[in-house]
GROMACS .gro file of C-alpha atoms in nm:
model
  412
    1UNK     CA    1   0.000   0.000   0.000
    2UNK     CA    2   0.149   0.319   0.072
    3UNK     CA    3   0.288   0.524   0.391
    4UNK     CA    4   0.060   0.441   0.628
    5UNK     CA    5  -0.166   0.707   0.834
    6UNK     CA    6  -0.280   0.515   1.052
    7UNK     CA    7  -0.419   0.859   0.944
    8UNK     CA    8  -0.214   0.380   0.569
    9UNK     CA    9  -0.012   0.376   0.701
   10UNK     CA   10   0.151   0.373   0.411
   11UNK     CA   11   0.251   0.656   0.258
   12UNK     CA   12   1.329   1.456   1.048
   13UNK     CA   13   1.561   1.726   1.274
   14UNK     CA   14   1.831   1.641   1.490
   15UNK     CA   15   1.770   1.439   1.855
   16UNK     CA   16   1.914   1.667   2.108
   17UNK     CA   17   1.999   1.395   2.374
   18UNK     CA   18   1.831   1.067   2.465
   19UNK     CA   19   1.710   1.122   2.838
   20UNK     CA   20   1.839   0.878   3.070
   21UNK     CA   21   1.593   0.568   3.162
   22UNK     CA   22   1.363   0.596   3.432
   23UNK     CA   23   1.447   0.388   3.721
   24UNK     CA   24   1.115   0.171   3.860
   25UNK     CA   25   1.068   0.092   4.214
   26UNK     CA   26   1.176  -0.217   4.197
   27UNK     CA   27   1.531  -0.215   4.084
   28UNK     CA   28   1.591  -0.520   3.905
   29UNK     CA   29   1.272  -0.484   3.647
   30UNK     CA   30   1.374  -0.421   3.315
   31UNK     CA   31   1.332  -0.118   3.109
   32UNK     CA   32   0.952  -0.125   2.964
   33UNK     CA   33   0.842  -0.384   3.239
   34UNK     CA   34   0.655  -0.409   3.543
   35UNK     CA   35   0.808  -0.503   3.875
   36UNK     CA   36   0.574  -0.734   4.080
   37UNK     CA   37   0.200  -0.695   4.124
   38UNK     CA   38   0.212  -0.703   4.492
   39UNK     CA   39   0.467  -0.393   4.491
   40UNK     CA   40   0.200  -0.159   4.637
   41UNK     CA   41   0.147  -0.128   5.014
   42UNK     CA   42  -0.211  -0.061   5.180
   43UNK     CA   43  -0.524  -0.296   5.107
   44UNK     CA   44  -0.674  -0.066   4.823
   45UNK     CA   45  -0.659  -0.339   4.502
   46UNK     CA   46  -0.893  -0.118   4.329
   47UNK     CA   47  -0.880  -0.176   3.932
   48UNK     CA   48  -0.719   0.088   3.714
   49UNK     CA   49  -0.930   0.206   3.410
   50UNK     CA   50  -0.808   0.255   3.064
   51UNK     CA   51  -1.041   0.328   2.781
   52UNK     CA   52  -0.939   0.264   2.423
   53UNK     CA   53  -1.109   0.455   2.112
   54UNK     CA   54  -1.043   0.326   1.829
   55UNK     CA   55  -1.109   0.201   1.506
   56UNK     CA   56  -1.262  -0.081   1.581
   57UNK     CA   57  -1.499  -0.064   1.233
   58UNK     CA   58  -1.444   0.172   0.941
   59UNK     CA   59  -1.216   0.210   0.692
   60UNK     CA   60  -0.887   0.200   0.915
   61UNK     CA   61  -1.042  -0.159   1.145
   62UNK     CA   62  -0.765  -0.349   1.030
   63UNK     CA   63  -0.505  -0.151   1.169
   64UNK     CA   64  -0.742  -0.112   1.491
   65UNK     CA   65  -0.734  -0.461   1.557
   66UNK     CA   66  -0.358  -0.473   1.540
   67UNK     CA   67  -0.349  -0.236   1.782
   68UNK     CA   68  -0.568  -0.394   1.987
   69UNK     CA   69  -0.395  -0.716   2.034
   70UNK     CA   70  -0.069  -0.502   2.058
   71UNK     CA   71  -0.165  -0.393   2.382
   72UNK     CA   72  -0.304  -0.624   2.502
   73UNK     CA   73   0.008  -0.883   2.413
   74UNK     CA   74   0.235  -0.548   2.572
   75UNK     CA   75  -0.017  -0.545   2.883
   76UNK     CA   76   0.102  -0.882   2.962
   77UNK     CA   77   0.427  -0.818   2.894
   78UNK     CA   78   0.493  -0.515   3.101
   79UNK     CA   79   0.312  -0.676   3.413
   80UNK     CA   80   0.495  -0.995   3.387
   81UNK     CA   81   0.135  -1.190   3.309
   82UNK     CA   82  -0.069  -1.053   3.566
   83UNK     CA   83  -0.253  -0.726   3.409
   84UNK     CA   84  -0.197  -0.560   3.722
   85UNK     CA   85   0.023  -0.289   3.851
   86UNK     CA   86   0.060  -0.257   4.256
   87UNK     CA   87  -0.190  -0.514   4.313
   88UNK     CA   88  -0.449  -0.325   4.097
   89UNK     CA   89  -0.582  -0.465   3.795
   90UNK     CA   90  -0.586  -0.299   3.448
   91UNK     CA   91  -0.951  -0.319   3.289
   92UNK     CA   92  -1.023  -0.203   2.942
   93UNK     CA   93  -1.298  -0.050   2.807
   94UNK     CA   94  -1.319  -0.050   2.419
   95UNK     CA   95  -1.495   0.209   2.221
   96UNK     CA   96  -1.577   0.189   1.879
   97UNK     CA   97  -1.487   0.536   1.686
   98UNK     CA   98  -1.544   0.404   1.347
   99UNK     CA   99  -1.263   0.660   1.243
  100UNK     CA  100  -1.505   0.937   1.289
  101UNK     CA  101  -1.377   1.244   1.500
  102UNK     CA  102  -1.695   1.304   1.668
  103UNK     CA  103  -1.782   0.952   1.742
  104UNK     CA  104  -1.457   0.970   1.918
  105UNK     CA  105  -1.476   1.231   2.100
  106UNK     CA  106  -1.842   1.127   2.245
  107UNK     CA  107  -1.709   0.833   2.346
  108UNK     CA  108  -1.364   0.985   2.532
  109UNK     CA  109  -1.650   1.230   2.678
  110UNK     CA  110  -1.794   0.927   2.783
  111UNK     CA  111  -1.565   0.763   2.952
  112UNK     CA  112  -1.432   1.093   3.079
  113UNK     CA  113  -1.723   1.125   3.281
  114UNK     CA  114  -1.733   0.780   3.419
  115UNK     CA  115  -1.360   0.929   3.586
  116UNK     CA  116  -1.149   0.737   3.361
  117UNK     CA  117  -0.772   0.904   3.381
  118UNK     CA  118  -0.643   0.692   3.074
  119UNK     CA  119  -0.702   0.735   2.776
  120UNK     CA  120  -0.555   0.528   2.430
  121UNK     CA  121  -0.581   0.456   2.105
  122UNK     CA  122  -0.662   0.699   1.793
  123UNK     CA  123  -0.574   0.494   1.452
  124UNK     CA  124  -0.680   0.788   1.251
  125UNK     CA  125  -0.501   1.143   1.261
  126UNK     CA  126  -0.805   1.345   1.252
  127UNK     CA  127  -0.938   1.111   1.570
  128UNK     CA  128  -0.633   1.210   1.771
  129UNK     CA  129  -0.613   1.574   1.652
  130UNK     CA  130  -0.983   1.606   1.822
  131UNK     CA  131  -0.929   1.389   2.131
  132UNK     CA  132  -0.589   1.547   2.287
  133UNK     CA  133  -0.774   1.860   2.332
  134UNK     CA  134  -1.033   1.704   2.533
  135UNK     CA  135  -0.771   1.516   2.737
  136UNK     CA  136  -0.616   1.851   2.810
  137UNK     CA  137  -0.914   1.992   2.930
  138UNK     CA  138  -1.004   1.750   3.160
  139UNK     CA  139  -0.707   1.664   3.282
  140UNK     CA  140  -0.668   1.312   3.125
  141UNK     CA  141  -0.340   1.124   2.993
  142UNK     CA  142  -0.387   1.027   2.603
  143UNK     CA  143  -0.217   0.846   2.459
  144UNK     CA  144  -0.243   0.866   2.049
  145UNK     CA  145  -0.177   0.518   1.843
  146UNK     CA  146  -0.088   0.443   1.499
  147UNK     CA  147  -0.230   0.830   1.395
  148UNK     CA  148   0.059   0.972   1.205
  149UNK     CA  149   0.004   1.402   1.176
  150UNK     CA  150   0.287   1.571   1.302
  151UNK     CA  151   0.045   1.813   1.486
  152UNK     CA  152  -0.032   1.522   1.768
  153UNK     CA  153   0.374   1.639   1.884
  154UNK     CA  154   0.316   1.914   2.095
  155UNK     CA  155  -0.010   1.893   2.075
  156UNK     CA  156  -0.048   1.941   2.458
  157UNK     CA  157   0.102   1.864   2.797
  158UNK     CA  158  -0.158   1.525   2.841
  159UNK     CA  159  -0.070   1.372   2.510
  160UNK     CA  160   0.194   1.132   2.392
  161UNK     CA  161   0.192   0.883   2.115
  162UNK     CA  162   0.289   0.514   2.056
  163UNK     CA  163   0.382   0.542   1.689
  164UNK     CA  164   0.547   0.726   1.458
  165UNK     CA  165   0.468   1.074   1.317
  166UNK     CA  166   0.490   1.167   0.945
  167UNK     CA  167   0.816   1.341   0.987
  168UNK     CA  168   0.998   1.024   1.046
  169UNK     CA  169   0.825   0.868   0.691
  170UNK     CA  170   0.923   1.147   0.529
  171UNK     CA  171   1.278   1.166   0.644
  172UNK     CA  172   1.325   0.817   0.593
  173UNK     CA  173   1.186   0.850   0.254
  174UNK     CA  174   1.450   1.105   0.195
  175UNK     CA  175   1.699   0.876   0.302
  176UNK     CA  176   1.650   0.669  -0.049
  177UNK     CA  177   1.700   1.007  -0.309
  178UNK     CA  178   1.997   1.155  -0.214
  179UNK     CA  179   2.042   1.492  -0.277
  180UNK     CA  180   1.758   1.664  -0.352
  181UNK     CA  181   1.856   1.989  -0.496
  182UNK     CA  182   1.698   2.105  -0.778
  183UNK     CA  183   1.447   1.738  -0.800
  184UNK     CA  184   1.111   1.717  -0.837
  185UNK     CA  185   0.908   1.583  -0.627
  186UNK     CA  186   0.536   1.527  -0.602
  187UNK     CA  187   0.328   1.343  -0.276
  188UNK     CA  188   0.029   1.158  -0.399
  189UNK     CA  189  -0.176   1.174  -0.087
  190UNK     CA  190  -0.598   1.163   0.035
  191UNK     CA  191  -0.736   1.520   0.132
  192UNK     CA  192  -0.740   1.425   0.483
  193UNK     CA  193  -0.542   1.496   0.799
  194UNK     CA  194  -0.337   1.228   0.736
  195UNK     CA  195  -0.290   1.339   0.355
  196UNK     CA  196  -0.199   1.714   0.448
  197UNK     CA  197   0.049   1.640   0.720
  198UNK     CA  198   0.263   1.430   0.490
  199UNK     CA  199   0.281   1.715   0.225
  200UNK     CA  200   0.346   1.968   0.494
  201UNK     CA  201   0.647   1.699   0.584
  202UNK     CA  202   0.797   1.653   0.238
  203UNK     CA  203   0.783   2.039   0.212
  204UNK     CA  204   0.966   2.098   0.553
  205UNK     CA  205   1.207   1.815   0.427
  206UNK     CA  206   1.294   1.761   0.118
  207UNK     CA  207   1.195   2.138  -0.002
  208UNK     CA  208   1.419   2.263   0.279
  209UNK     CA  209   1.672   2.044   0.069
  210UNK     CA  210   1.636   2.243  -0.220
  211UNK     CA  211   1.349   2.022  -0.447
  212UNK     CA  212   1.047   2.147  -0.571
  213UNK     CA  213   0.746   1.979  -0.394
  214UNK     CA  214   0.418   1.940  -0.573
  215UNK     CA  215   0.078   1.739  -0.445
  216UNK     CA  216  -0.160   1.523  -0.618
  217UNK     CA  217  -0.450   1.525  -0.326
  218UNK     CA  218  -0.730   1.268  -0.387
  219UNK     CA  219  -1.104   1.316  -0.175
  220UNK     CA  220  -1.083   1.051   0.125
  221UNK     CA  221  -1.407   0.923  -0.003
  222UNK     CA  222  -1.302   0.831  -0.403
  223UNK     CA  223  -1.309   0.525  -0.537
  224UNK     CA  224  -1.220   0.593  -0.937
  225UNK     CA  225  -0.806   0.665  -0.865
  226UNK     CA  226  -0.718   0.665  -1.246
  227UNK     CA  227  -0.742   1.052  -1.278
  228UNK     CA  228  -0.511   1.107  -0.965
  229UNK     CA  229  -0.275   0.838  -1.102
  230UNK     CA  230  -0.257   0.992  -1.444
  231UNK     CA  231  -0.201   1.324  -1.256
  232UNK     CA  232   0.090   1.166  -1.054
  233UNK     CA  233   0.257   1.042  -1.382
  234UNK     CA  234   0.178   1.411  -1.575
  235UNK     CA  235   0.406   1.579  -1.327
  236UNK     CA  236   0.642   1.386  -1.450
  237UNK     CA  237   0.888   1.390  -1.086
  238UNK     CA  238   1.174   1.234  -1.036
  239UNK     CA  239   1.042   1.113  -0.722
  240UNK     CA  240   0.667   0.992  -0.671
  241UNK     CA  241   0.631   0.975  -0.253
  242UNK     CA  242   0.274   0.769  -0.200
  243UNK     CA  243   0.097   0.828   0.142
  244UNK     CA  244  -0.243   0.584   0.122
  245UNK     CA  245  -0.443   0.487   0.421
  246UNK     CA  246  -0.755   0.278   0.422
  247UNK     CA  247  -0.969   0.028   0.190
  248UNK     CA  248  -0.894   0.200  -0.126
  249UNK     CA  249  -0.503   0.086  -0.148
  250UNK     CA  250  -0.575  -0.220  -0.439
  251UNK     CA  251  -0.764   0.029  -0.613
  252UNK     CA  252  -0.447   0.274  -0.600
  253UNK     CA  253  -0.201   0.059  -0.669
  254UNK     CA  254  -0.409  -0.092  -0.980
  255UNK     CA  255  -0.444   0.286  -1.134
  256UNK     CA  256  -0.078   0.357  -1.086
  257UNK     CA  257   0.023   0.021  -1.231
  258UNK     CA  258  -0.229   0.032  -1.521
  259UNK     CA  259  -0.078   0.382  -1.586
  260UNK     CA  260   0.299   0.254  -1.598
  261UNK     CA  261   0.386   0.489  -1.343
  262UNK     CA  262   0.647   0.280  -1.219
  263UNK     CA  263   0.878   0.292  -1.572
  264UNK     CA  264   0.889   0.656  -1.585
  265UNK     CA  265   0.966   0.787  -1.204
  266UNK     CA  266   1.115   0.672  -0.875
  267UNK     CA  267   0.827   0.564  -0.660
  268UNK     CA  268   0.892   0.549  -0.249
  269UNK     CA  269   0.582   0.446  -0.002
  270UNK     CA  270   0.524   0.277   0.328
  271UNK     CA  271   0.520  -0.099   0.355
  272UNK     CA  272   0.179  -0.167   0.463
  273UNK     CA  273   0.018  -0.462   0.596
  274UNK     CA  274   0.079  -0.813   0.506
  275UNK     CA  275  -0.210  -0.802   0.353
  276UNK     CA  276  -0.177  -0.576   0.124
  277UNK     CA  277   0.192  -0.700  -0.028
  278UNK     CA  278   0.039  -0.948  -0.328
  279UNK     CA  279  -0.123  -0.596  -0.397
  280UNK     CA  280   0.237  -0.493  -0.589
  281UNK     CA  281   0.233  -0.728  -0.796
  282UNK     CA  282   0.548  -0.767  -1.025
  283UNK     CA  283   0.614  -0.402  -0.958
  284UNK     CA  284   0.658  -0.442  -0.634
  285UNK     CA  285   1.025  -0.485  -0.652
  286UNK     CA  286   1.113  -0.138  -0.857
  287UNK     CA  287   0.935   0.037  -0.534
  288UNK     CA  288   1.161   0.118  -0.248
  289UNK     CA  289   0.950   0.113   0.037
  290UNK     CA  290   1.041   0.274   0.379
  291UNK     CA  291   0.872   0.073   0.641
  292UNK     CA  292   0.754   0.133   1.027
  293UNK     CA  293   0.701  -0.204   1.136
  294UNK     CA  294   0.699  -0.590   0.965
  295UNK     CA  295   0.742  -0.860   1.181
  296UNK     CA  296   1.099  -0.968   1.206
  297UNK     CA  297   1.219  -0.633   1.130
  298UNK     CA  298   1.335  -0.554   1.485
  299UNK     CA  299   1.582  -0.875   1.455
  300UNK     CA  300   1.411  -1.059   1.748
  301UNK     CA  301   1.422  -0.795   2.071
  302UNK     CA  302   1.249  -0.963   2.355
  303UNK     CA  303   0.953  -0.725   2.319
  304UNK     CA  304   0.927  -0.827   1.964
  305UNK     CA  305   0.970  -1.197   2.035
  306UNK     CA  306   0.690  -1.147   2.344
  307UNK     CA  307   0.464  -0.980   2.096
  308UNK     CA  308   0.498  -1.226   1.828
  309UNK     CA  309   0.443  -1.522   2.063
  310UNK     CA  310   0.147  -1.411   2.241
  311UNK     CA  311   0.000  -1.254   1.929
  312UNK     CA  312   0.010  -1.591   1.809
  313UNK     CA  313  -0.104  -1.803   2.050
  314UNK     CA  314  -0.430  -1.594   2.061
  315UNK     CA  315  -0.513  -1.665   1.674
  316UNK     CA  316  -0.368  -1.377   1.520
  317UNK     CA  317  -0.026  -1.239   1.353
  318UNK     CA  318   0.192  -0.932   1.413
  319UNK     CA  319   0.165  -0.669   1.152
  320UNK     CA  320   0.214  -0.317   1.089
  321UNK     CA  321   0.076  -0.138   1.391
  322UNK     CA  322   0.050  -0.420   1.634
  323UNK     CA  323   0.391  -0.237   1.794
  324UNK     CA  324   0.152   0.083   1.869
  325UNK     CA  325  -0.068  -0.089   2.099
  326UNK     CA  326   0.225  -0.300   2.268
  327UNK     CA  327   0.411   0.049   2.318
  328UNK     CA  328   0.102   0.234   2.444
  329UNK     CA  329   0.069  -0.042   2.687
  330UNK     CA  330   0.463  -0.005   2.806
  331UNK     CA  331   0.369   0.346   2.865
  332UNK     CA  332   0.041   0.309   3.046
  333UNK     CA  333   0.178   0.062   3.241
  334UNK     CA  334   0.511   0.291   3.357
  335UNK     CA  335   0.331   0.549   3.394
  336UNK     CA  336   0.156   0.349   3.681
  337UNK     CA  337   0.430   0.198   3.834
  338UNK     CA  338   0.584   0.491   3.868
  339UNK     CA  339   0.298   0.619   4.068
  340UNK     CA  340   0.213   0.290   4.256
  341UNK     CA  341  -0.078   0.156   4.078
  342UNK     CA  342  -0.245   0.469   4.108
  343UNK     CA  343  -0.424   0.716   3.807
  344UNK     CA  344  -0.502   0.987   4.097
  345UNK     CA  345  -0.254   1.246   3.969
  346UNK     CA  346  -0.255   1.276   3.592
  347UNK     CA  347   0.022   1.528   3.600
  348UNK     CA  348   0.210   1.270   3.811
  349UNK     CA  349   0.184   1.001   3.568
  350UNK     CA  350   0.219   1.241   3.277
  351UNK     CA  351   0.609   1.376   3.416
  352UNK     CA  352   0.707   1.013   3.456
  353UNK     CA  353   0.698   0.970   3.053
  354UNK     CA  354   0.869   1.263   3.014
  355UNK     CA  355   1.210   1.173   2.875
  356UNK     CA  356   1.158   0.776   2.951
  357UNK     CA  357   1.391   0.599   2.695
  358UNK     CA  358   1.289   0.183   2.743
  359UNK     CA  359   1.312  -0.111   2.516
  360UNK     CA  360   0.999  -0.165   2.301
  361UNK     CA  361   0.947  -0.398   2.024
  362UNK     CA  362   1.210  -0.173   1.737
  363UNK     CA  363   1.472  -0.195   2.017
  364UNK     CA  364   1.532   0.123   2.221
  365UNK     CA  365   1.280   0.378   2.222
  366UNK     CA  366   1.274   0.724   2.403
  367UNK     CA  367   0.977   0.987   2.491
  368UNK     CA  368   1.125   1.356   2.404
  369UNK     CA  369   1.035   1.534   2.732
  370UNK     CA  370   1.009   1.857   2.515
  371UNK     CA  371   0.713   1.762   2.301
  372UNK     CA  372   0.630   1.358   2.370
  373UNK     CA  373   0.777   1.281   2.017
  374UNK     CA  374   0.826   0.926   2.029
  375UNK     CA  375   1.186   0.872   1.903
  376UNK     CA  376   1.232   0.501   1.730
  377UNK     CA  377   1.450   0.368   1.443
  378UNK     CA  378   1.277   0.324   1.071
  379UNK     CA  379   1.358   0.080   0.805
  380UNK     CA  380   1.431   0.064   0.406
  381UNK     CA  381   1.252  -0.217   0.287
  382UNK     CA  382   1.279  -0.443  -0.006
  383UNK     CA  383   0.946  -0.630  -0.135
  384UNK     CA  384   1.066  -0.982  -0.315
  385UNK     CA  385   0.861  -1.214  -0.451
  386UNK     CA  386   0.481  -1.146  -0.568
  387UNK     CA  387   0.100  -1.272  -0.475
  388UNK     CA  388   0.130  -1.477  -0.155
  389UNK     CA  389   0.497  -1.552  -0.187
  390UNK     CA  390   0.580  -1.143  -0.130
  391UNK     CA  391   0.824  -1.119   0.189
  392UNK     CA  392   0.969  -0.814   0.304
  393UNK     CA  393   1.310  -0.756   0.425
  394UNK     CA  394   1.495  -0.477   0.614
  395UNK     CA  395   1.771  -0.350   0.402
  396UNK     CA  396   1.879  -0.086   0.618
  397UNK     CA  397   1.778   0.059   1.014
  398UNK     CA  398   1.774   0.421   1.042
  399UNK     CA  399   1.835   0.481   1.370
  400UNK     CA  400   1.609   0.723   1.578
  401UNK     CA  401   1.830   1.058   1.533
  402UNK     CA  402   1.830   1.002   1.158
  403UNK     CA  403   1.466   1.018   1.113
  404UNK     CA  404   1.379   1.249   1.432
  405UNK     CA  405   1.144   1.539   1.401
  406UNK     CA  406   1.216   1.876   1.504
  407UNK     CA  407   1.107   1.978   1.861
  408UNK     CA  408   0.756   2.082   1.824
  409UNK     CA  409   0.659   2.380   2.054
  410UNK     CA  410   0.388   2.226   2.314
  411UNK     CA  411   0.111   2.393   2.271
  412UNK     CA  412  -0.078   2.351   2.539
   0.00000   0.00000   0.00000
């Protein structure tokens, strides 16, 4: 498919300093886990709330459920197999968004009001770009998922994310064209949150590089992608950098194969799903594909190799943005421990992600105190192979100060 929103996933500056890694209360747990249930002193075992909205139907539910069984395969990690921190358990409520805004933020009203202080999820950009705000005005820790915008950085004091931004696809898409002076370049992109922030990228990027950047922006809601292809290949650039979310990927990918795009400009987009690889076809290896997660592409870390396992055992496979949920979990669950089980003092929990660097599922991982940019090696990615037998493989890590964003101003 393309870089991935997840708002597809498919289709930055320098990192100032990684902070130094939180200590826990109990000294010998590892970076990213728990220390034992029973930590907390007192008799109060009263259950910690965390409500996840997100896209649990609509046009981004595939990457919902990854992120679903993410955290719930990095709940159970973090806590050692007990879903409890200090002797309290974790229960989740799940709430549908559908990848609608204001279904979203009814349903983070919702559970607002029934005193939830954690909140998680957001696989759309224009979901999490809706929600932080409320979180900031009620006090609430947020946590955004796969949703890629830049504008989630910074967006406020109560909200962090478990994914990457757009920045970090676009820098590692720069990473495969050199030097960019005097190129073309033109973003084929939907009209949509997700769309805009990865033109507003590739102009901060590779403009500020010295190309010329141009955008072919298709309506969210089209389903005839020939005239945007044909568009695409009329500009004639000498790079083509795809950012796709949702359903409508085949029907992309068909347009800008049945219009030979591929012979007459450099294409670059993010690896989606597993799903969507037989997609490609035999033009999937003349696309150079930068990549946020396949499984296997971390090497084996023992987050990855705990996600994998229980992600399998329960029926299902890693994929794209089953890493989200498993990071969003680390956090929640750190964010706990550092307070003792308890969700009491959102600011509390909030300053002990600040600057927490920990081992997640890419290996190590760091929360910019600054802004709550999550800081996280990318991959170039090489398709081989087409229908079923497509497999991806990592042909290069960027590491997390090659593709990390500019501080972002907090605004709020």
């Amino acid at each position: 498919m393309s870089v991935t929103d997840a708002t597809p996933r498919r289709p930055v500056r320098r990192l100032a300093a990684l902070a130094a890694c939180v200590l826990l209360a109990s000294a010998c747990a590892k970076a990213g886990t728990a220390g034992t249930s029973a930590d907390a002193g007192g008799g109060d075992k009263s259950p910690v709330k965390v409500g996840l909205v997100y896209s649990k139907t609509g046009p981004l539910a595939a990457y919902g459920k990854q992120y679903l069984e993410g955290f719930k395969a990095g709940l159970s990690y973090a806590t050692k197999g007990t879903n409890a921190v200090g002797g309290h358990p974790v229960e989740i409520a799940e709430q549908d968004d559908a990848g609608d805004p204001a279904k979203a933020v009814s349903a983070a009203k919702d559970l607002i009001g029934k005193n939830y202080k954690i909140l998680a999820g957001s696989t759309a950009s224009g979901v999490a770009l809706q929600v932080g705000p409320i979180a900031a005005q009620n006090k609430v820790l947020f946590i955004s998922g796969p949703a890629a915008a830049d504008k989630v950085t910074g967006l406020n004091k109560y909200t962090f994310r478990s994914g990457r931004q757009s920045y970090q696809d676009t820098k590692a898409a720069a990473s495969f064209i050199g030097d960019a002076k005097g190129k073309k370049v033109t973003v084929l992109a939907q009209d949509n949150a997700f769309g805009q922030a990865n033109v507003a990228a590739v102009k901060d990027v590779l403009g500020g590089e010295g190309a010329t950047v141009e955008a072919v922006l298709a309506p969210p809601s089209a389903t005839d992608l020939t005239p945007f292809a044909t568009q695409a290949k009329a500009a004639k650039p000498d790079l083509l950098f795809v950012a796709w979310a949702g359903d409508t990927a085949s029907a992309l990918w068909t347009s800008l194969n049945q219009q030979d795009v591929f012979s007459s400009t450099k294409v670059v987009t993010g690896l989606d799903v597993a799903a969507s690889y037989p997609l490609f076809g035999p033009a999937a290896e003349k696309i150079d594909f930068l990549n946020h997660y396949f499984s296997g592409a971390a090497g084996g870390t023992e987050a990855e190799l705990a996600m994998n396992d229980f992600v399998t055992k329960n029926g299902s496979k890693s994929d794209l943005f089953t890493p989200d949920g498993f990071t969003a979990a680390q956090m929640v669950v750190h964010a706990l421990e550092a307070n003792k089980g308890s969700d009491t003092d959102t600011d509390a929990l909030v300053k002990s992600l600040e600057g927490w660097s920990f081992d997640g599922v890419k290996g190590k991982l760091t929360v910019r105190a600054e802004d709550h940019a999550l800081l996280q090696p990318m991959f170039q990615v090489k398709l081989t192979g087409t229908g079923a037998a497509a497999k991806p493989t990592a042909e290069k890590v960027l590491s997390a100060d090659q593709v990390a964003p500019p501080v972002a101003k907090m605004a709020g």
